[in-house]
PDB file of C-alpha atoms in Angstrom:
ATOM      1  CA  UNK A   1     -30.065  43.614-107.689  1.00 61.00           C
ATOM      2  CA  UNK A   2     -26.711  44.062-109.289  1.00 63.00           C
ATOM      3  CA  UNK A   3     -24.650  40.921-109.694  1.00 86.00           C
ATOM      4  CA  UNK A   4     -21.043  40.630-110.724  1.00 92.00           C
ATOM      5  CA  UNK A   5     -19.919  37.239-111.941  1.00 94.00           C
ATOM      6  CA  UNK A   6     -16.262  36.441-112.329  1.00 96.00           C
ATOM      7  CA  UNK A   7     -14.811  33.498-114.237  1.00 95.00           C
ATOM      8  CA  UNK A   8     -12.923  31.312-113.941  1.00 96.00           C
ATOM      9  CA  UNK A   9     -12.934  30.729-110.207  1.00 94.00           C
ATOM     10  CA  UNK A  10      -9.552  28.994-110.390  1.00 95.00           C
ATOM     11  CA  UNK A  11      -6.777  29.332-112.909  1.00 95.00           C
ATOM     12  CA  UNK A  12      -3.733  27.063-112.961  1.00 96.00           C
ATOM     13  CA  UNK A  13      -1.095  28.513-115.229  1.00 96.00           C
ATOM     14  CA  UNK A  14       2.327  27.341-116.262  1.00 97.00           C
ATOM     15  CA  UNK A  15       4.964  29.992-115.825  1.00 97.00           C
ATOM     16  CA  UNK A  16       5.374  31.878-119.057  1.00 97.00           C
ATOM     17  CA  UNK A  17       1.828  31.253-120.297  1.00 97.00           C
ATOM     18  CA  UNK A  18      -0.918  33.829-120.758  1.00 97.00           C
ATOM     19  CA  UNK A  19      -4.376  33.794-119.197  1.00 95.00           C
ATOM     20  CA  UNK A  20      -7.506  35.900-118.979  1.00 97.00           C
ATOM     21  CA  UNK A  21     -10.070  36.383-116.259  1.00 97.00           C
ATOM     22  CA  UNK A  22     -13.491  37.825-117.002  1.00 97.00           C
ATOM     23  CA  UNK A  23     -15.983  39.896-115.085  1.00 97.00           C
ATOM     24  CA  UNK A  24     -19.633  40.090-116.140  1.00 96.00           C
ATOM     25  CA  UNK A  25     -22.191  42.423-114.607  1.00 94.00           C
ATOM     26  CA  UNK A  26     -25.956  41.983-114.829  1.00 90.00           C
ATOM     27  CA  UNK A  27     -26.347  45.761-115.057  1.00 91.00           C
ATOM     28  CA  UNK A  28     -24.490  48.613-116.718  1.00 92.00           C
ATOM     29  CA  UNK A  29     -21.679  49.854-114.527  1.00 93.00           C
ATOM     30  CA  UNK A  30     -20.430  53.376-113.980  1.00 91.00           C
ATOM     31  CA  UNK A  31     -16.932  52.016-113.529  1.00 93.00           C
ATOM     32  CA  UNK A  32     -15.079  48.835-112.691  1.00 95.00           C
ATOM     33  CA  UNK A  33     -12.022  48.276-110.556  1.00 96.00           C
ATOM     34  CA  UNK A  34      -9.559  45.422-110.342  1.00 98.00           C
ATOM     35  CA  UNK A  35      -7.756  44.296-107.212  1.00 98.00           C
ATOM     36  CA  UNK A  36      -5.123  41.691-106.414  1.00 98.00           C
ATOM     37  CA  UNK A  37      -4.954  39.845-103.122  1.00 97.00           C
ATOM     38  CA  UNK A  38      -1.847  37.827-102.370  1.00 96.00           C
ATOM     39  CA  UNK A  39      -2.268  34.756-100.124  1.00 94.00           C
ATOM     40  CA  UNK A  40      -2.667  35.943 -96.548  1.00 93.00           C
ATOM     41  CA  UNK A  41      -2.750  39.566 -97.661  1.00 96.00           C
ATOM     42  CA  UNK A  42      -5.299  42.254 -98.336  1.00 97.00           C
ATOM     43  CA  UNK A  43      -6.782  43.429-101.643  1.00 97.00           C
ATOM     44  CA  UNK A  44      -4.572  45.927-103.436  1.00 97.00           C
ATOM     45  CA  UNK A  45      -5.984  48.292-106.029  1.00 96.00           C
ATOM     46  CA  UNK A  46      -4.688  47.689-109.547  1.00 97.00           C
ATOM     47  CA  UNK A  47      -6.728  49.883-111.861  1.00 96.00           C
ATOM     48  CA  UNK A  48     -10.054  51.543-112.584  1.00 95.00           C
ATOM     49  CA  UNK A  49     -11.847  51.612-115.934  1.00 96.00           C
ATOM     50  CA  UNK A  50     -14.503  54.215-116.548  1.00 94.00           C
ATOM     51  CA  UNK A  51     -15.063  54.697-120.262  1.00 95.00           C
ATOM     52  CA  UNK A  52     -16.880  52.410-122.632  1.00 96.00           C
ATOM     53  CA  UNK A  53     -14.378  50.296-124.594  1.00 97.00           C
ATOM     54  CA  UNK A  54     -11.471  51.478-122.460  1.00 97.00           C
ATOM     55  CA  UNK A  55      -8.210  49.532-122.552  1.00 98.00           C
ATOM     56  CA  UNK A  56      -5.397  50.074-120.067  1.00 98.00           C
ATOM     57  CA  UNK A  57      -2.060  48.362-119.693  1.00 97.00           C
ATOM     58  CA  UNK A  58       0.233  47.886-116.743  1.00 97.00           C
ATOM     59  CA  UNK A  59       3.362  46.084-117.895  1.00 96.00           C
ATOM     60  CA  UNK A  60       2.173  42.507-118.535  1.00 97.00           C
ATOM     61  CA  UNK A  61      -1.419  43.213-117.460  1.00 98.00           C
ATOM     62  CA  UNK A  62      -4.065  44.411-119.911  1.00 98.00           C
ATOM     63  CA  UNK A  63      -7.462  45.547-118.682  1.00 98.00           C
ATOM     64  CA  UNK A  64     -10.505  46.053-120.886  1.00 98.00           C
ATOM     65  CA  UNK A  65     -13.966  47.475-120.331  1.00 98.00           C
ATOM     66  CA  UNK A  66     -16.681  46.426-122.756  1.00 97.00           C
ATOM     67  CA  UNK A  67     -18.613  48.790-124.979  1.00 95.00           C
ATOM     68  CA  UNK A  68     -21.797  48.235-123.002  1.00 95.00           C
ATOM     69  CA  UNK A  69     -19.905  48.664-119.702  1.00 95.00           C
ATOM     70  CA  UNK A  70     -21.073  45.295-118.462  1.00 95.00           C
ATOM     71  CA  UNK A  71     -18.030  43.158-119.164  1.00 97.00           C
ATOM     72  CA  UNK A  72     -14.411  43.571-118.184  1.00 98.00           C
ATOM     73  CA  UNK A  73     -11.360  41.420-118.572  1.00 98.00           C
ATOM     74  CA  UNK A  74      -7.848  41.149-117.201  1.00 98.00           C
ATOM     75  CA  UNK A  75      -5.263  39.503-119.419  1.00 98.00           C
ATOM     76  CA  UNK A  76      -1.827  38.598-118.071  1.00 97.00           C
ATOM     77  CA  UNK A  77       0.940  37.694-120.476  1.00 98.00           C
ATOM     78  CA  UNK A  78       4.029  35.628-119.674  1.00 97.00           C
ATOM     79  CA  UNK A  79       2.798  34.711-116.205  1.00 97.00           C
ATOM     80  CA  UNK A  80       5.375  34.824-113.415  1.00 97.00           C
ATOM     81  CA  UNK A  81       5.328  33.316-109.938  1.00 96.00           C
ATOM     82  CA  UNK A  82       4.794  36.831-108.571  1.00 96.00           C
ATOM     83  CA  UNK A  83       1.376  36.831-110.267  1.00 97.00           C
ATOM     84  CA  UNK A  84       0.083  34.292-107.727  1.00 97.00           C
ATOM     85  CA  UNK A  85      -2.965  35.509-105.844  1.00 97.00           C
ATOM     86  CA  UNK A  86      -6.658  36.177-106.213  1.00 97.00           C
ATOM     87  CA  UNK A  87      -7.802  38.794-108.686  1.00 97.00           C
ATOM     88  CA  UNK A  88     -11.062  40.548-107.944  1.00 97.00           C
ATOM     89  CA  UNK A  89     -13.142  42.836-110.070  1.00 97.00           C
ATOM     90  CA  UNK A  90     -15.444  45.320-108.349  1.00 94.00           C
ATOM     91  CA  UNK A  91     -18.244  46.924-110.267  1.00 93.00           C
ATOM     92  CA  UNK A  92     -19.815  50.170-109.213  1.00 89.00           C
ATOM     93  CA  UNK A  93     -23.352  50.990-110.224  1.00 80.00           C
ATOM     94  CA  UNK A  94     -24.210  53.717-107.799  1.00 72.00           C
ATOM     95  CA  UNK A  95     -22.180  55.988-105.574  1.00 67.00           C
ATOM     96  CA  UNK A  96     -20.234  54.233-102.862  1.00 63.00           C
ATOM     97  CA  UNK A  97     -21.488  50.764-103.544  1.00 76.00           C
ATOM     98  CA  UNK A  98     -19.076  48.269-105.017  1.00 84.00           C
ATOM     99  CA  UNK A  99     -20.088  44.737-105.874  1.00 89.00           C
ATOM    100  CA  UNK A 100     -17.083  42.460-105.852  1.00 92.00           C
ATOM    101  CA  UNK A 101     -16.820  39.401-108.032  1.00 94.00           C
ATOM    102  CA  UNK A 102     -15.988  36.082-106.351  1.00 94.00           C
ATOM    103  CA  UNK A 103     -12.404  36.372-107.559  1.00 95.00           C
ATOM    104  CA  UNK A 104     -10.130  34.280-109.735  1.00 96.00           C
ATOM    105  CA  UNK A 105      -7.548  32.391-107.730  1.00 96.00           C
ATOM    106  CA  UNK A 106      -4.372  32.069-109.766  1.00 96.00           C
ATOM    107  CA  UNK A 107      -1.820  29.358-109.139  1.00 96.00           C
ATOM    108  CA  UNK A 108       1.418  29.428-111.108  1.00 96.00           C
ATOM    109  CA  UNK A 109       3.512  26.330-111.612  1.00 93.00           C
ATOM    110  CA  UNK A 110       7.194  26.801-112.486  1.00 89.00           C
TER     111      UNK A 110
ATOM    112  CA  UNK B   1       3.255  55.228 -91.312  1.00 58.00           C
ATOM    113  CA  UNK B   2       0.693  52.579 -92.285  1.00 68.00           C
ATOM    114  CA  UNK B   3      -2.029  54.070 -94.485  1.00 92.00           C
ATOM    115  CA  UNK B   4      -4.993  52.002 -93.226  1.00 97.00           C
ATOM    116  CA  UNK B   5      -4.517  50.163 -89.957  1.00 97.00           C
ATOM    117  CA  UNK B   6      -6.770  47.778 -88.092  1.00 97.00           C
ATOM    118  CA  UNK B   7      -6.659  46.393 -84.588  1.00 97.00           C
ATOM    119  CA  UNK B   8      -6.575  43.692 -83.561  1.00 98.00           C
ATOM    120  CA  UNK B   9      -5.084  41.575 -86.325  1.00 97.00           C
ATOM    121  CA  UNK B  10      -6.419  38.375 -84.786  1.00 97.00           C
ATOM    122  CA  UNK B  11      -9.430  37.963 -82.538  1.00 97.00           C
ATOM    123  CA  UNK B  12     -10.480  34.674 -81.019  1.00 98.00           C
ATOM    124  CA  UNK B  13     -13.568  34.735 -78.859  1.00 98.00           C
ATOM    125  CA  UNK B  14     -16.467  32.627 -77.703  1.00 97.00           C
ATOM    126  CA  UNK B  15     -20.030  32.664 -78.933  1.00 97.00           C
ATOM    127  CA  UNK B  16     -22.209  35.242 -77.263  1.00 97.00           C
ATOM    128  CA  UNK B  17     -19.400  37.693 -76.540  1.00 98.00           C
ATOM    129  CA  UNK B  18     -19.282  41.309 -77.722  1.00 98.00           C
ATOM    130  CA  UNK B  19     -16.180  42.559 -79.505  1.00 98.00           C
ATOM    131  CA  UNK B  20     -14.925  45.614 -81.396  1.00 98.00           C
ATOM    132  CA  UNK B  21     -12.549  46.087 -84.283  1.00 98.00           C
ATOM    133  CA  UNK B  22     -10.916  49.445 -84.847  1.00 98.00           C
ATOM    134  CA  UNK B  23      -9.834  51.046 -88.089  1.00 97.00           C
ATOM    135  CA  UNK B  24      -7.835  54.178 -88.712  1.00 97.00           C
ATOM    136  CA  UNK B  25      -6.643  55.797 -91.926  1.00 97.00           C
ATOM    137  CA  UNK B  26      -4.083  58.579 -92.205  1.00 96.00           C
ATOM    138  CA  UNK B  27      -4.682  59.265 -95.893  1.00 94.00           C
ATOM    139  CA  UNK B  28      -7.178  62.071 -95.401  1.00 94.00           C
ATOM    140  CA  UNK B  29      -9.865  60.130 -97.263  1.00 93.00           C
ATOM    141  CA  UNK B  30     -13.531  61.000 -96.910  1.00 91.00           C
ATOM    142  CA  UNK B  31     -15.000  57.529 -97.375  1.00 91.00           C
ATOM    143  CA  UNK B  32     -14.450  54.415 -95.304  1.00 93.00           C
ATOM    144  CA  UNK B  33     -15.840  50.900 -95.613  1.00 93.00           C
ATOM    145  CA  UNK B  34     -16.171  47.629 -93.793  1.00 95.00           C
ATOM    146  CA  UNK B  35     -16.021  44.382 -95.762  1.00 95.00           C
ATOM    147  CA  UNK B  36     -16.425  40.776 -94.687  1.00 96.00           C
ATOM    148  CA  UNK B  37     -14.409  38.086 -96.458  1.00 96.00           C
ATOM    149  CA  UNK B  38     -15.600  34.560 -95.817  1.00 92.00           C
ATOM    150  CA  UNK B  39     -13.674  31.305 -96.076  1.00 88.00           C
ATOM    151  CA  UNK B  40     -14.330  31.161 -99.816  1.00 85.00           C
ATOM    152  CA  UNK B  41     -12.683  34.566-100.152  1.00 87.00           C
ATOM    153  CA  UNK B  42     -15.908  36.267-101.169  1.00 90.00           C
ATOM    154  CA  UNK B  43     -15.731  40.000-100.342  1.00 92.00           C
ATOM    155  CA  UNK B  44     -18.998  41.523 -99.219  1.00 91.00           C
ATOM    156  CA  UNK B  45     -19.501  45.181 -98.395  1.00 90.00           C
ATOM    157  CA  UNK B  46     -21.126  45.750 -95.037  1.00 92.00           C
ATOM    158  CA  UNK B  47     -21.054  49.489 -94.418  1.00 91.00           C
ATOM    159  CA  UNK B  48     -19.812  52.666 -95.998  1.00 90.00           C
ATOM    160  CA  UNK B  49     -19.316  56.027 -94.334  1.00 89.00           C
ATOM    161  CA  UNK B  50     -18.670  59.367 -95.970  1.00 87.00           C
ATOM    162  CA  UNK B  51     -17.481  62.183 -93.707  1.00 84.00           C
ATOM    163  CA  UNK B  52     -18.775  60.340 -90.658  1.00 82.00           C
ATOM    164  CA  UNK B  53     -22.195  59.759 -92.213  1.00 85.00           C
ATOM    165  CA  UNK B  54     -23.536  56.299 -92.918  1.00 86.00           C
ATOM    166  CA  UNK B  55     -24.042  55.949 -96.667  1.00 81.00           C
ATOM    167  CA  UNK B  56     -24.382  52.235 -97.227  1.00 77.00           C
ATOM    168  CA  UNK B  57     -25.841  49.734 -94.827  1.00 78.00           C
ATOM    169  CA  UNK B  58     -26.111  46.367 -96.496  1.00 79.00           C
ATOM    170  CA  UNK B  59     -28.203  43.485 -95.263  1.00 79.00           C
ATOM    171  CA  UNK B  60     -26.184  42.903 -92.153  1.00 88.00           C
ATOM    172  CA  UNK B  61     -27.584  41.647 -88.824  1.00 91.00           C
ATOM    173  CA  UNK B  62     -28.190  44.516 -86.442  1.00 91.00           C
ATOM    174  CA  UNK B  63     -25.715  42.858 -84.082  1.00 96.00           C
ATOM    175  CA  UNK B  64     -23.149  44.687 -86.201  1.00 95.00           C
ATOM    176  CA  UNK B  65     -22.931  48.384 -85.457  1.00 94.00           C
ATOM    177  CA  UNK B  66     -20.401  50.692 -87.094  1.00 94.00           C
ATOM    178  CA  UNK B  67     -19.311  53.918 -85.518  1.00 93.00           C
ATOM    179  CA  UNK B  68     -17.320  56.752 -87.015  1.00 93.00           C
ATOM    180  CA  UNK B  69     -16.086  59.176 -84.330  1.00 92.00           C
ATOM    181  CA  UNK B  70     -14.278  61.218 -86.967  1.00 92.00           C
ATOM    182  CA  UNK B  71     -13.360  61.061 -90.630  1.00 91.00           C
ATOM    183  CA  UNK B  72     -10.200  59.064 -89.957  1.00 95.00           C
ATOM    184  CA  UNK B  73     -11.771  56.313 -87.873  1.00 96.00           C
ATOM    185  CA  UNK B  74     -14.405  53.692 -88.488  1.00 96.00           C
ATOM    186  CA  UNK B  75     -14.962  51.073 -85.827  1.00 96.00           C
ATOM    187  CA  UNK B  76     -17.077  47.944 -85.935  1.00 97.00           C
ATOM    188  CA  UNK B  77     -18.817  46.595 -82.868  1.00 97.00           C
ATOM    189  CA  UNK B  78     -20.326  43.126 -82.895  1.00 97.00           C
ATOM    190  CA  UNK B  79     -22.773  41.954 -80.267  1.00 97.00           C
ATOM    191  CA  UNK B  80     -23.641  38.373 -79.355  1.00 97.00           C
ATOM    192  CA  UNK B  81     -21.084  36.814 -81.647  1.00 97.00           C
ATOM    193  CA  UNK B  82     -22.103  33.720 -83.586  1.00 97.00           C
ATOM    194  CA  UNK B  83     -20.087  30.971 -85.251  1.00 97.00           C
ATOM    195  CA  UNK B  84     -21.055  32.317 -88.672  1.00 95.00           C
ATOM    196  CA  UNK B  85     -19.390  35.620 -87.887  1.00 96.00           C
ATOM    197  CA  UNK B  86     -15.997  33.953 -88.239  1.00 97.00           C
ATOM    198  CA  UNK B  87     -14.297  35.624 -91.187  1.00 97.00           C
ATOM    199  CA  UNK B  88     -11.693  38.189 -92.103  1.00 98.00           C
ATOM    200  CA  UNK B  89     -12.980  41.743 -91.756  1.00 98.00           C
ATOM    201  CA  UNK B  90     -11.357  44.403 -93.892  1.00 98.00           C
ATOM    202  CA  UNK B  91     -11.561  48.107 -93.430  1.00 97.00           C
ATOM    203  CA  UNK B  92     -10.939  50.275 -96.496  1.00 96.00           C
ATOM    204  CA  UNK B  93     -10.816  53.944 -97.337  1.00 95.00           C
ATOM    205  CA  UNK B  94     -11.270  55.871-100.538  1.00 92.00           C
ATOM    206  CA  UNK B  95     -10.397  59.452-101.530  1.00 89.00           C
ATOM    207  CA  UNK B  96     -13.301  60.069-103.838  1.00 75.00           C
ATOM    208  CA  UNK B  97     -15.341  56.903-104.059  1.00 71.00           C
ATOM    209  CA  UNK B  98     -12.808  55.514-106.505  1.00 80.00           C
ATOM    210  CA  UNK B  99      -9.883  53.316-105.646  1.00 89.00           C
ATOM    211  CA  UNK B 100     -10.045  51.724-102.239  1.00 93.00           C
ATOM    212  CA  UNK B 101      -7.144  51.212 -99.900  1.00 95.00           C
ATOM    213  CA  UNK B 102      -7.599  48.174 -97.723  1.00 97.00           C
ATOM    214  CA  UNK B 103      -6.305  47.591 -94.235  1.00 97.00           C
ATOM    215  CA  UNK B 104      -4.435  44.389 -93.331  1.00 97.00           C
ATOM    216  CA  UNK B 105      -7.609  42.697 -92.083  1.00 97.00           C
ATOM    217  CA  UNK B 106      -8.812  41.290 -88.770  1.00 98.00           C
ATOM    218  CA  UNK B 107      -9.208  37.537 -88.636  1.00 97.00           C
ATOM    219  CA  UNK B 108     -12.134  36.836 -86.306  1.00 98.00           C
ATOM    220  CA  UNK B 109     -12.612  33.307 -85.020  1.00 97.00           C
ATOM    221  CA  UNK B 110     -15.685  32.534 -82.968  1.00 97.00           C
ATOM    222  CA  UNK B 111     -15.584  29.304 -80.993  1.00 97.00           C
TER     223      UNK B 111
END
């Protein structure tokens, strides 16, 4: 079955530094979504990537979808304390079924 | 005017009991989901409904039974609760099988 692997599992970042989290699917995806969950909160939709090679930016966040639509990445520049939380990717292979990655838990030290 | 609401927020109960969690969305979405998030924060889809019809039914014990009385509601009933059922359960809705809007979650603790 479809598997979505997300690395790293934990990311300790100094404030102001950049980091990247990666999502790798065992099968070609129709689209991939990214979510952020703050501690004690619920997942909040960030973005969806649909096209092969697509790149989207949201302020300091850059999302990419690989050419083969199996890999995606989230790059955050100049990390701030507000970036703390767990970032999930969710790959969709067939209608209605999303496979979430295990998440990257981000801790920011001032 | 909460978009996706769940009740209760916390649920503490003993093994063997039966309990229900309710979910309502006022976004007019056609699709609703139930997810289970375990202590390691892993999010696993349990069920998906589209216009009151069950679309996805993952490998979930049949002690879990979803029910969608209308498009805006998706409830989850759990029979004979077990210790391993302790988790946070999230309801979500989606307008077109794209972005999902999650509810605040129900933290279930089985003792």
